[in-house]
Amino acid sequence: MNIVVLVKQVPDTGAERTLSEADHTLDRESADPVLDEINERAAEEALTLKETVGADVTVVSMGPDSALDAVRKVLAMGADRGIHISDDRLRGADVVTTARVLAAAVRTVDDVDLVLAGDATTDGQAGAVPAAVADLLRLPPLTHARELTVDAGRVRVERETESGETTLDAPLPALVSVTEKINEPRYPSFKGIMAAKKKPVRTVGLDDLFPDADTAGHLVTRTRVVEAVPRPARAAGIRVTDDGSAGRRLAEYLIAQKLV
Amino acid sequence: MPDVLVLVDHDGERVHKSTYELLRAARRLGDPAAVVVGTPGTAARLRDALARHGARRVYAAESTEADEFLGTPAVDALERAVLDLAAEAASPAAVLVSATTAGTEVAGRLAARLDAGLLIDAVDLDPSGVATQIVFGGSCTVRSQVTHGIPVIALRPGSFEPEEHPVEAAELQLTLPPVDPAASARVTARRAAVAGDRPELTEAAVVVSGGRGVGGADGFKVVEELADALGGAVGASRAAVDAGYYPHRYQVGQTGKSVSPQLYIALGISGAIQHLAGMQTSRTIVAVNKDPEAPVLDLADYGVVGDLFAVAPRLTREVAARRSTG
Ligand SMILES: Cc1cc2nc3c(=O)[nH]c(=O)nc-3n(C[C@H](O)[C@H](O)[C@H](O)COP(=O)(O)OP(=O)(O)OC[C@H]3O[C@@H](n4cnc5c(N)ncnc54)[C@H](O)[C@@H]3O)c2cc1C
Ligand SMILES: Nc1ncnc2c1ncn2[C@@H]1O[C@H](COP(=O)(O)O)[C@@H](O)[C@H]1O
C-alpha cells in the first residue's frame, strides 16, 4: 500500500516562544526547530505498517528550508521518499491554506491508500489541519486515533477524546490522525541516517502544486492579527511549609478567597 | 441584524452548556440561528431551550444517519445553512462552534470548504468580530480578525457565561445531503466518558490534578476526594497518564486539555513548561509539592511544601466540614 505521512517542524517546546515584532507570526528563528513529537508517532505507525503489510512511505512537510531536517529524520526512521514544500509565499499560512497545499501534495503521489498525520501540533495546537485535508481530498477522517488497524481494504481506529471513546471504521483510502498515546516511536539508527542521505526528496513550490492558479493570487491567510500582547508572568504568592497545619491553613485561604 | 449560525452541542435530549455560551457570544454579532444536527425529532425537543437563550431560528438538520458518521453531517449542515442564507443575500455574520476536539475539526473542514477565515480557541469575541486567543501556552494574548470569507470561530468552552434571553424561535428544515460512506468515517461503537457526577474538565470551576507524585492509580483516590469535596473535575499530568495512573483524556497541558478554572490545585506535579501551558491561565493556582525547588511553586498563588498525602486529605476534610455546616 502507499502511505503519505504529513509531518511538521515546530519550535522546541522547552524553549520560550515569541511572536515576531514585525508581523506577529511565530518567530521561528528564535526557537530550535524539531520534528513535532506526535508526528514521530504518525511516522512510526506508517513504518509499522510497512513492516507488517508492506508499504511505500512518502513523508511530506511544508515549511522553510529547515523543514528538510524533519523530512530527513523520518527518512532515517525508514520512510522511502520525501516531498518538501517550500515557498516564501507560504510564510504565515493559515489552516485553510496549509490544508490546501498539503492536499495538493498528497494528490501528486500515485494511488494513496492512507494519509497519516499527528492529531495536533504543539506550536499552533490547532488540531484542524488533518480533518480539513481529509475533507478537501474527500477521504474519511479517522482522527485522534490511539489504535489503528488496517485490514482487507478497511481501516479501523479507536478514537479517544474528552467526550469519550469511539470506534471508527472506513474504507481505504482514508486519513488517520494519531494521538501521542498510539506508540513509542523508534530512533533512527546510524545506518538509517546514512541511508536517508541517498533517499529521494522532491522540493516543490506553489507553482508546482497549483500550475493553473493565477500566480499572484495565492491567498495565504484569511485572518489578521490586530494586536499581540505578552501576558504578565505569574508570580509566586503565599508559600508555607507543612508542619501539620497546612491543610487547615489552605482551607482558610480558599474560604477567604471565596473559592469554597 | 445578520444571522449568526451556532452549531448546537447536544446529547439528543439536552442542549450542552457550551451551546448557551455560543448563543450568548452570537448575540454580540447578530441574531443567533441554532443549527441542530441529529436524528429526526431532535430539534423539536431542543427548540424551547434554545429559544430561551436567544435563538431566533432553529434549523433542523435531521436524518436517521446523522449520528452514525463523524463530523460530516455537521459540516454538511453548516455549509448548507451558509449557502442557503447567501442565496437569500443574507450571508451570516459568522459561524460559531465550540472549540472541543470535534468542534474544532468541524470548523476546520467548514472553513476549508468555504475558503473562509478560521479562528480557533477564541476566549472572547467583540461585536466587531475581533476574537481574542491565548497562545503559546498562556504566554501571549492575540486579537485577530477574519479578513476573507464568513468568519468561522471556535470558542473555548467556559469563556462565556450563559445568559437567558427568551425569544420566539422559528423552526426551519435543512435538508442534509446523503452521507458518502467512501468519504466519511462511520462510528461503529461509542463509549461515553464516564464522568460520574464530576463536571467536564474544560468547563469546571475547580480542577484538582495529580502528577507522578501521586505514585499510582490508587493514590488518585486522594485527588478525586478533594475534587469531589470542591465540586470540581480531576486532571492529571502527562507523567501520571503515561504511568497509567489516570486515563489520557484527563491530561492537562500542551498535548492535553487547556483549562482555565477559578481554582487549579496541582498535587505532586513538578510544573514542567508543557504542563503549565495547559493551566497557567487559571484564576487561582494552588500547589502541593514536597520539593521546595519544584517550578510549579514559582507561580502558585498558594504553595505548600509538603507531602500531598498529608495535606490533601486534611484539606478535603476541612472543605467537607465547611460545606456541611453551610
Ligand atoms: C512535546 C511534549 C508535550 C508534553 N505535553 C505535556 C502535557 O500536555 N501535559 C503534561 O503534564 N506534561 C506534558 N509533557 C511532559 C512534561 O515535560 C513533564 O514530563 C510532565 O508534566 C511531568 O509530570 P509530573 O509533574 O507529574 O512529574 P514529575 O516531573 O516527575 O514531578 C512529580 C512531582 O511530584 C512531587 N512529589 C513526589 N511525591 C510527592 C508527595 N508525596 N507529595 C507531594 N509532592 C510529591 C515531586 O517533588 C515532583 O515535583 C510534555 C512533554 C513534551 C516533550
Ligand atoms: N506545515 C505542515 N506540513 C506537514 N504537515 C502538517 C503541517 N501542518 C500541519 N500538519 C499535519 O497536521 C497535523 C496537525 O496539525 P495542526 O492542525 O496544525 O495542529 C500535524 O501533526 C501534521 O501531521
CSV table of N, CA, C and O in Angstrom, one decimal, chain B residues 224-278:
chain,number,residue,atom,x,y,z
B,224,GLU,N,-9.2,12.5,43.7
B,224,GLU,CA,-10.7,12.5,43.4
B,224,GLU,C,-11.5,13.0,44.6
B,224,GLU,O,-12.5,13.7,44.5
B,225,GLU,N,-11.1,12.6,45.8
B,225,GLU,CA,-11.8,13.0,47.0
B,225,GLU,C,-11.8,14.5,47.2
B,225,GLU,O,-12.8,15.1,47.6
B,226,LEU,N,-10.6,15.1,47.0
B,226,LEU,CA,-10.6,16.6,47.1
B,226,LEU,C,-11.4,17.2,46.0
B,226,LEU,O,-12.1,18.2,46.3
B,227,ALA,N,-11.3,16.7,44.8
B,227,ALA,CA,-12.1,17.3,43.7
B,227,ALA,C,-13.6,17.2,44.0
B,227,ALA,O,-14.4,18.1,43.8
B,228,ASP,N,-14.0,16.1,44.6
B,228,ASP,CA,-15.4,15.9,44.9
B,228,ASP,C,-15.9,16.8,46.0
B,228,ASP,O,-17.0,17.4,46.0
B,229,ALA,N,-15.0,17.0,47.0
B,229,ALA,CA,-15.3,17.9,48.1
B,229,ALA,C,-15.5,19.3,47.6
B,229,ALA,O,-16.4,20.1,48.1
B,230,LEU,N,-14.8,19.7,46.5
B,230,LEU,CA,-14.8,21.0,46.0
B,230,LEU,C,-15.8,21.1,44.8
B,230,LEU,O,-15.9,22.2,44.2
B,231,GLY,N,-16.4,20.0,44.5
B,231,GLY,CA,-17.3,20.0,43.3
B,231,GLY,C,-16.6,20.2,42.0
B,231,GLY,O,-17.1,20.8,41.0
B,232,GLY,N,-15.3,19.8,41.9
B,232,GLY,CA,-14.5,20.0,40.8
B,232,GLY,C,-14.3,18.8,39.9
B,232,GLY,O,-14.8,17.7,40.2
B,233,ALA,N,-13.5,19.0,38.9
B,233,ALA,CA,-13.1,18.0,38.0
B,233,ALA,C,-11.7,17.5,38.3
B,233,ALA,O,-10.9,18.2,39.0
B,234,VAL,N,-11.3,16.3,37.9
B,234,VAL,CA,-10.0,15.7,38.1
B,234,VAL,C,-9.2,15.8,36.8
B,234,VAL,O,-9.7,15.6,35.7
B,235,GLY,N,-7.9,16.3,37.0
B,235,GLY,CA,-7.0,16.3,35.9
B,235,GLY,C,-5.7,15.5,36.2
B,235,GLY,O,-5.6,15.0,37.4
B,236,ALA,N,-4.8,15.4,35.3
B,236,ALA,CA,-3.6,14.7,35.5
B,236,ALA,C,-2.5,15.2,34.7
B,236,ALA,O,-2.7,15.8,33.6
B,237,SER,N,-1.2,15.0,35.1
B,237,SER,CA,-0.1,15.4,34.3
B,237,SER,C,0.2,14.3,33.3
B,237,SER,O,-0.3,13.2,33.5
B,238,ARG,N,1.0,14.6,32.3
B,238,ARG,CA,1.3,13.6,31.4
B,238,ARG,C,2.1,12.4,32.0
B,238,ARG,O,1.9,11.3,31.7
B,239,ALA,N,3.0,12.7,33.0
B,239,ALA,CA,3.7,11.7,33.6
B,239,ALA,C,2.8,10.7,34.3
B,239,ALA,O,3.0,9.5,34.3
B,240,ALA,N,1.7,11.3,34.9
B,240,ALA,CA,0.7,10.4,35.6
B,240,ALA,C,0.0,9.6,34.6
B,240,ALA,O,-0.3,8.4,34.8
B,241,VAL,N,-0.4,10.2,33.5
B,241,VAL,CA,-1.1,9.5,32.4
B,241,VAL,C,-0.2,8.4,31.8
B,241,VAL,O,-0.6,7.2,31.7
B,242,ASP,N,1.0,8.7,31.5
B,242,ASP,CA,1.9,7.8,30.9
B,242,ASP,C,2.2,6.6,31.8
B,242,ASP,O,2.4,5.5,31.4
B,243,ALA,N,2.2,6.9,33.1
B,243,ALA,CA,2.5,5.8,34.1
B,243,ALA,C,1.2,4.9,34.3
B,243,ALA,O,1.2,4.0,35.1
B,244,GLY,N,0.1,5.3,33.7
B,244,GLY,CA,-1.1,4.5,33.8
B,244,GLY,C,-1.9,4.8,35.1
B,244,GLY,O,-2.8,4.1,35.4
B,245,TYR,N,-1.6,6.0,35.7
B,245,TYR,CA,-2.4,6.3,37.0
B,245,TYR,C,-3.8,6.7,36.6
B,245,TYR,O,-4.7,6.6,37.4
B,246,TYR,N,-3.9,7.4,35.5
B,246,TYR,CA,-5.2,8.0,35.2
B,246,TYR,C,-5.4,8.1,33.7
B,246,TYR,O,-4.4,8.2,32.9
B,247,PRO,N,-6.6,8.0,33.1
B,247,PRO,CA,-6.8,8.0,31.7
B,247,PRO,C,-6.3,9.2,30.9
B,247,PRO,O,-6.4,10.4,31.5
B,248,HIS,N,-5.9,9.0,29.7
B,248,HIS,CA,-5.4,10.1,28.9
B,248,HIS,C,-6.3,11.3,28.7
B,248,HIS,O,-5.9,12.4,28.6
B,249,ARG,N,-7.6,11.1,28.6
B,249,ARG,CA,-8.5,12.2,28.3
B,249,ARG,C,-8.5,13.2,29.5
B,249,ARG,O,-9.1,14.3,29.3
B,250,TYR,N,-7.9,12.9,30.6
B,250,TYR,CA,-7.9,13.9,31.7
B,250,TYR,C,-6.5,14.6,31.7
B,250,TYR,O,-6.3,15.4,32.6
B,251,GLN,N,-5.7,14.4,30.7
B,251,GLN,CA,-4.4,15.1,30.7
B,251,GLN,C,-4.5,16.6,30.5
B,251,GLN,O,-5.2,17.0,29.6
B,252,VAL,N,-3.9,17.3,31.4
B,252,VAL,CA,-3.8,18.8,31.2
B,252,VAL,C,-2.5,19.2,30.7
B,252,VAL,O,-1.4,18.7,31.2
B,253,GLY,N,-2.4,20.1,29.8
B,253,GLY,CA,-1.2,20.6,29.3
B,253,GLY,C,-1.2,20.7,27.8
B,253,GLY,O,-2.2,20.7,27.1
B,254,GLN,N,0.0,20.9,27.3
B,254,GLN,CA,0.2,21.3,25.9
B,254,GLN,C,-0.4,20.2,25.0
B,254,GLN,O,-1.0,20.6,24.0
B,255,THR,N,-0.2,19.0,25.3
B,255,THR,CA,-0.8,17.9,24.4
B,255,THR,C,-2.0,17.3,25.1
B,255,THR,O,-2.5,16.3,24.7
B,256,GLY,N,-2.5,18.0,26.1
B,256,GLY,CA,-3.8,17.5,26.7
B,256,GLY,C,-4.8,18.7,26.6
B,256,GLY,O,-4.8,19.4,25.7
B,257,LYS,N,-5.5,18.8,27.7
B,257,LYS,CA,-6.6,19.9,27.7
B,257,LYS,C,-6.0,21.2,28.2
B,257,LYS,O,-5.1,21.2,29.1
B,258,SER,N,-6.5,22.3,27.7
B,258,SER,CA,-6.2,23.6,28.3
B,258,SER,C,-7.4,23.9,29.2
B,258,SER,O,-8.5,23.8,28.8
B,259,VAL,N,-7.1,24.2,30.5
B,259,VAL,CA,-8.1,24.5,31.4
B,259,VAL,C,-7.9,25.9,32.0
B,259,VAL,O,-6.7,26.3,32.1
B,260,SER,N,-8.9,26.5,32.4
B,260,SER,CA,-8.8,27.9,32.9
B,260,SER,C,-9.8,28.1,34.1
B,260,SER,O,-10.6,29.0,34.0
B,261,PRO,N,-9.8,27.2,35.1
B,261,PRO,CA,-10.8,27.3,36.1
B,261,PRO,C,-10.5,28.5,37.1
B,261,PRO,O,-9.5,29.1,37.1
B,262,GLN,N,-11.5,28.7,38.0
B,262,GLN,CA,-11.3,29.6,39.1
B,262,GLN,C,-10.2,29.2,40.0
B,262,GLN,O,-9.4,30.0,40.5
B,263,LEU,N,-10.2,27.9,40.2
B,263,LEU,CA,-9.2,27.3,41.1
B,263,LEU,C,-8.6,26.0,40.5
B,263,LEU,O,-9.3,25.1,40.1
B,264,TYR,N,-7.2,26.0,40.5
B,264,TYR,CA,-6.5,24.8,40.0
B,264,TYR,C,-5.6,24.4,41.1
B,264,TYR,O,-4.8,25.1,41.6
B,265,ILE,N,-5.7,23.1,41.5
B,265,ILE,CA,-4.9,22.6,42.5
B,265,ILE,C,-4.0,21.5,42.0
B,265,ILE,O,-4.5,20.5,41.4
B,266,ALA,N,-2.7,21.7,42.0
B,266,ALA,CA,-1.7,20.7,41.5
B,266,ALA,C,-1.1,19.9,42.6
B,266,ALA,O,-0.4,20.5,43.5
B,267,LEU,N,-1.3,18.6,42.6
B,267,LEU,CA,-0.8,17.7,43.7
B,267,LEU,C,0.3,16.8,43.1
B,267,LEU,O,0.0,16.1,42.2
B,268,GLY,N,1.5,17.0,43.6
B,268,GLY,CA,2.6,16.1,43.1
B,268,GLY,C,2.9,16.3,41.7
B,268,GLY,O,3.2,15.4,41.0
B,269,ILE,N,2.8,17.6,41.2
B,269,ILE,CA,3.2,17.9,39.8
B,269,ILE,C,4.3,18.9,39.9
B,269,ILE,O,4.3,19.9,40.6
B,270,SER,N,5.4,18.6,39.1
B,270,SER,CA,6.6,19.5,39.2
B,270,SER,C,6.4,20.8,38.6
B,270,SER,O,6.9,21.8,39.0
B,271,GLY,N,5.6,20.9,37.5
B,271,GLY,CA,5.3,22.2,36.8
B,271,GLY,C,6.2,22.4,35.6
B,271,GLY,O,6.7,23.4,35.4
B,272,ALA,N,6.4,21.3,34.8
B,272,ALA,CA,7.1,21.4,33.5
B,272,ALA,C,6.3,22.4,32.6
B,272,ALA,O,5.1,22.5,32.7
B,273,ILE,N,7.1,23.0,31.8
B,273,ILE,CA,6.5,24.1,30.9
B,273,ILE,C,5.3,23.6,30.1
B,273,ILE,O,4.3,24.3,29.9
B,274,GLN,N,5.4,22.3,29.7
B,274,GLN,CA,4.3,21.7,28.9
B,274,GLN,C,3.0,21.5,29.8
B,274,GLN,O,1.9,21.5,29.3
B,275,HIS,N,3.2,21.3,31.1
B,275,HIS,CA,2.0,21.2,31.9
B,275,HIS,C,1.5,22.6,32.2
B,275,HIS,O,0.3,22.8,32.1
B,276,LEU,N,2.4,23.5,32.5
B,276,LEU,CA,1.9,24.9,32.7
B,276,LEU,C,1.1,25.5,31.6
B,276,LEU,O,0.2,26.3,31.7
B,277,ALA,N,1.5,25.1,30.4
B,277,ALA,CA,0.9,25.6,29.1
B,277,ALA,C,-0.6,25.3,29.2
B,277,ALA,O,-1.4,26.1,28.6
B,278,GLY,N,-1.1,24.3,29.9
B,278,GLY,CA,-2.5,24.0,29.9
B,278,GLY,C,-3.2,24.5,31.1
B,278,GLY,O,-4.5,24.3,31.2
